[in-house]
Amino acid sequence: MSGGHEYPDPDYVPRFPWLGYQDHGASTEDLGHHPFSTRPTSPEEFVLRDPDAEKAKHIADGPGQDRSPDPDYHYQEDSAKSDELISEAESDLSGNVPSPGRGSGRGRTGRSRGRGRRGRGRGGRQGRGGRGIKKGPRKPLEPSYEFKTLHSQATLAFLDHHYDKAEEYVQGAIRNNPEMFSAHALLSEIHLARGDNDRALTALFHGAHTRPRDTEVWTKVAELILERAGDDRLSGVRDAIYCYNRVIGVDPAQVEARYRRAALNLERGHKGKAAYDYERLLKLLPHDTTVLRHMAEAFNEIGDTERAISHFEEAIAHYQSVEPRVVTSFTWSDGNIYAELLTYSDQPSRGIAKLKSLCRWLLGRGQEVFWDKYTDDDREFDADDQPRRNEVPEFICGKYGRSGYGEGLPLELRVKLGILRLKAENSEFEEAMVTRSTNHSSVMLSYLQNHFEWLEPDDDRPEGKLFDYPDLFRNVADALCEQKRFDEALRFFEPVQQVSDYTDTAYFSGMASCYRALGLYSEAEDCYREILRNDDGNLNIRVQLVKMFEDADMPDRASSYTSQIARITHEELKPRKRARIAAKGLSAERSPDVPNASGSPCVTSMLEPPPAPKPTKKSTSERRIREMGEHGELQVLFLQMQALKEKFHESDDSFELEWMRNAKVLIEDFRRRKVFFPFDKHVKFFGYTPEARMKSTRSKASQALLTIERQRNDTPEDMESDNSSIPNEYCGITFENWLDIFLECGLLLTKHGEVSSAYDIISAASRANVFYHSPHYLFRVHVCWFTCALLADDAETLCNVARYFMKTFQFVTDSYRLYTSLNRLCNGPRLCFNAPPSQKYLLRQVKAMDNCLIQEDQSKTLFQERAPCTMKDDEGNPIKAEELDVGLLVLYGHVLYAGTSYAFALNYYFRAYALDPTNPMIKLSLGLAYIHYALKRQSENRHYLIMQGFSFLQNYYNDRQMSRVLSERQEAEFNLGRAHHMLGLTHLAIPYYERCLDLSRAFGGGGSQSYLEDFAQDAAFTLQGIWAASGRMELAQAVTERWLVI
């Protein structure tokens, strides 16, 4: 291989020598069908352009919550689409897009490392902020004469509705002056007039990069993106946020852009980013109530209400410090939002004082601070002065009128004040219930009268307050239910039934809880049934009904709902064959007091010595007797299983089910033995005695030293006798038979549809140290594992298990062929074949192979990442590859091909072709890769690529035609016909399909080659479609009757 070989960067589109001349700057339209999903920079880079982005990372997503970034900022590299990304030549249109890495000798975003240096002397480089630098967007360059001409022609053609000509002219204008935004905007309008919304947004977005520091352009693009988003609102919002990031990066003081970005982040669910923007807006617009309202919503969503409360209190303190006539923006609505935040606070007493002070100020009585002394009640907001307000010496009757006190307080704030009182009741009145138990009910009634009774819950007239404030009724009922005031809660729950918009599942569930707590089980059942009427499959409600009737000692009524739960559970688990239930039953670790199969409690055996105090001889002998009995039961079960196994060939499945029940008992007993499943799976098994356990817990270094010492002092016979002293059985059953039980049980569970349980059992076998440290046993486990995955058509498990063979048998061609064969045999979706984890793993294998075949000095300079060799010899040295593996190169090429990265796949196909130029499958792969690459939108010189592809396909066809196997010749006929058909050349494809049918007649009637794969039905079905599409229905009918009718 050449000395300059490097692996392709997923974000780089190379110029391959076999593709001829490639012009990547011909048209901005070739950058992608939808540039917002494949643009050259990741969303993380977009955030870095905002100078405030580093601070934004400190906005918490709520106390005690996950502080990971927003889900859309988890950018994943999709190597399957790497060649769809914008090339380096095209990415110049993106303006000053900073690179996330560091170049040679340059710091982040292209600045030199260290502190910036000022120029010295006249004409020297000006320092930061010097007079030699003009801030703001630069004046655009004067367009060329050709641009003006083409742009004018494009505009006239667009006005005349000649969109094809207009597009041709504007593309030429862009080629002459790609930095002119007007041309990109016109191209966007052309696509929009055609109804191609995606391409219109593509052109507009790329045009914006020609004015990287023009905030008006980016703002206009963001508005147009949102206006034209259509059904794909989420993608439009994401792209608009990117545009506003660019605006804020240029001018952080842009209020409108920051406001819109915050609103869009809130729409996407990125509450932390929205809260940060609103906080920045408060610095730009201090005490702005509109910002405060939105910020309260964001902080409430992330659970940080205290932060929102502090901002509100700063604004309230500011407004209270100025003249009342000046304050016009802070209204009762803002006070209601502030009160809502206070109800979420953990300090209700503090919230009461703050809310009362605010309401007093909004009522125009801000100077009456003497009310703050009366913290035990809210007498200043009573409806009448008598009796409690007149008891205050400082109170002057008639000074402000009734509207300045109770009647002037809005009902929303009164209810929130009552909720705060209700929350504070636990801390303030629990003590009063002891010292003033006779007054507690009157005190509680006073609070209800002063606050909640204003809703008049007993008023059922059509003009009652229920129909104006149903949300307040729900809030009061939920608060009373939360504080276990069930009687009072029902007074507010029951009227809400007349307002259907507020009777959801939570409403009926809350009301049922109140009835249930009061012993009204029939009413509670009616509420639960109402929920089931709208959600018949709700198991949780039926469970609540069963618990309710069991607590009420009504077993007959509970049994009916129990049978319903069983029926629904059976129906839900029937398609899955109760996989989860079986997995839970087989994976649960049985405690020592759980009864075993015989009904007697399982006792601690000699494998798990009991804790102190040290048992007496009598207790030890008794324990051993019980262990012998338990082990005897397991041996009896094992003998029964052997007898049942001989009857598996019979049609009755009852023998298999009985065998699986016995196997479950054995496996559960084996899995609860900690000696087989230590905390560290690398701990080997040395026996059951305490001395063997001490030996197994030694570190690797200690074991190595002991081994060396023994090799010096012991004879080979002594060492062999020590190894033979390690037990190879448990309960009289050899570990070989134990492994058979595990694997056969896994296969039978898979056969009966319980795939999850089967995986759980096989995974347990792979973790057991008696099997894990034996290559022979571990090989058998993984063979059984992929067999179960094949039976279940589980492609993901197949790929994961196949990695074990590629890791254990590295640089062995059969291990890579096994990976391909397993994916070929799987009937399920093969999404995991070219999934990113699989692709990266195979790339590491290729790197490891290449690293083994070059000199050590070249390895240090050519390979930045050195993939490890996983195979080791008996002495622990890595086994390196001795030659290039054609199978591995072709496999990795197939993975790239399956991900539509045809240009990169050609790299590895050509490497394999150089090693094995006569292999027809490599030629077929090369030909198809060329043709598929020619059909891609970004490809250049399509005719050249198609001719290259057919040259390899023709060589493949010639090789196959010389084969003596008729099936291989038929395969070549079908593949060539399919290639022509794919390009629309049906007149050339038909002869190949017809020869494919002729070859099927030659060996289809029997003979030694009748077992081979036959492509006749595929060819006939394709011919049927061709004839039918061309109107020759008689030929289509003849083909159907001859080949497709069973």
Short mmCIF file of C-alpha atoms in Angstrom, two decimals, residues 18 189 208 292 327 456 460 474 568 654 676 716 766 814 912 964 976 1013:
data_model
loop_
_atom_site.label_atom_id
_atom_site.label_comp_id
_atom_site.label_asym_id
_atom_site.label_seq_id
_atom_site.Cartn_x
_atom_site.Cartn_y
_atom_site.Cartn_z
CA TRP A 18 -11.52 7.45 -11.52
CA GLU A 189 -38.54 32.55 -5.28
CA ALA A 208 -27.69 34.04 3.69
CA LEU A 292 -41.08 38.25 33.08
CA VAL A 327 -46.43 52.33 36.85
CA GLU A 456 -69.68 29.60 46.08
CA ASP A 460 -75.67 25.48 40.97
CA ARG A 474 -60.05 22.24 40.09
CA ILE A 568 -56.08 -7.90 29.45
CA SER A 654 -46.37 -31.10 26.99
CA PHE A 676 -20.48 -18.92 39.94
CA PRO A 716 4.61 -31.13 36.69
CA SER A 766 -21.96 -16.29 29.32
CA ASP A 814 -14.59 -16.97 8.05
CA ALA A 912 -9.91 -5.93 -2.73
CA ARG A 964 -20.37 -24.82 -15.55
CA LEU A 976 -27.37 -7.58 -15.99
CA GLU A 1013 -31.24 -20.94 -6.28
#
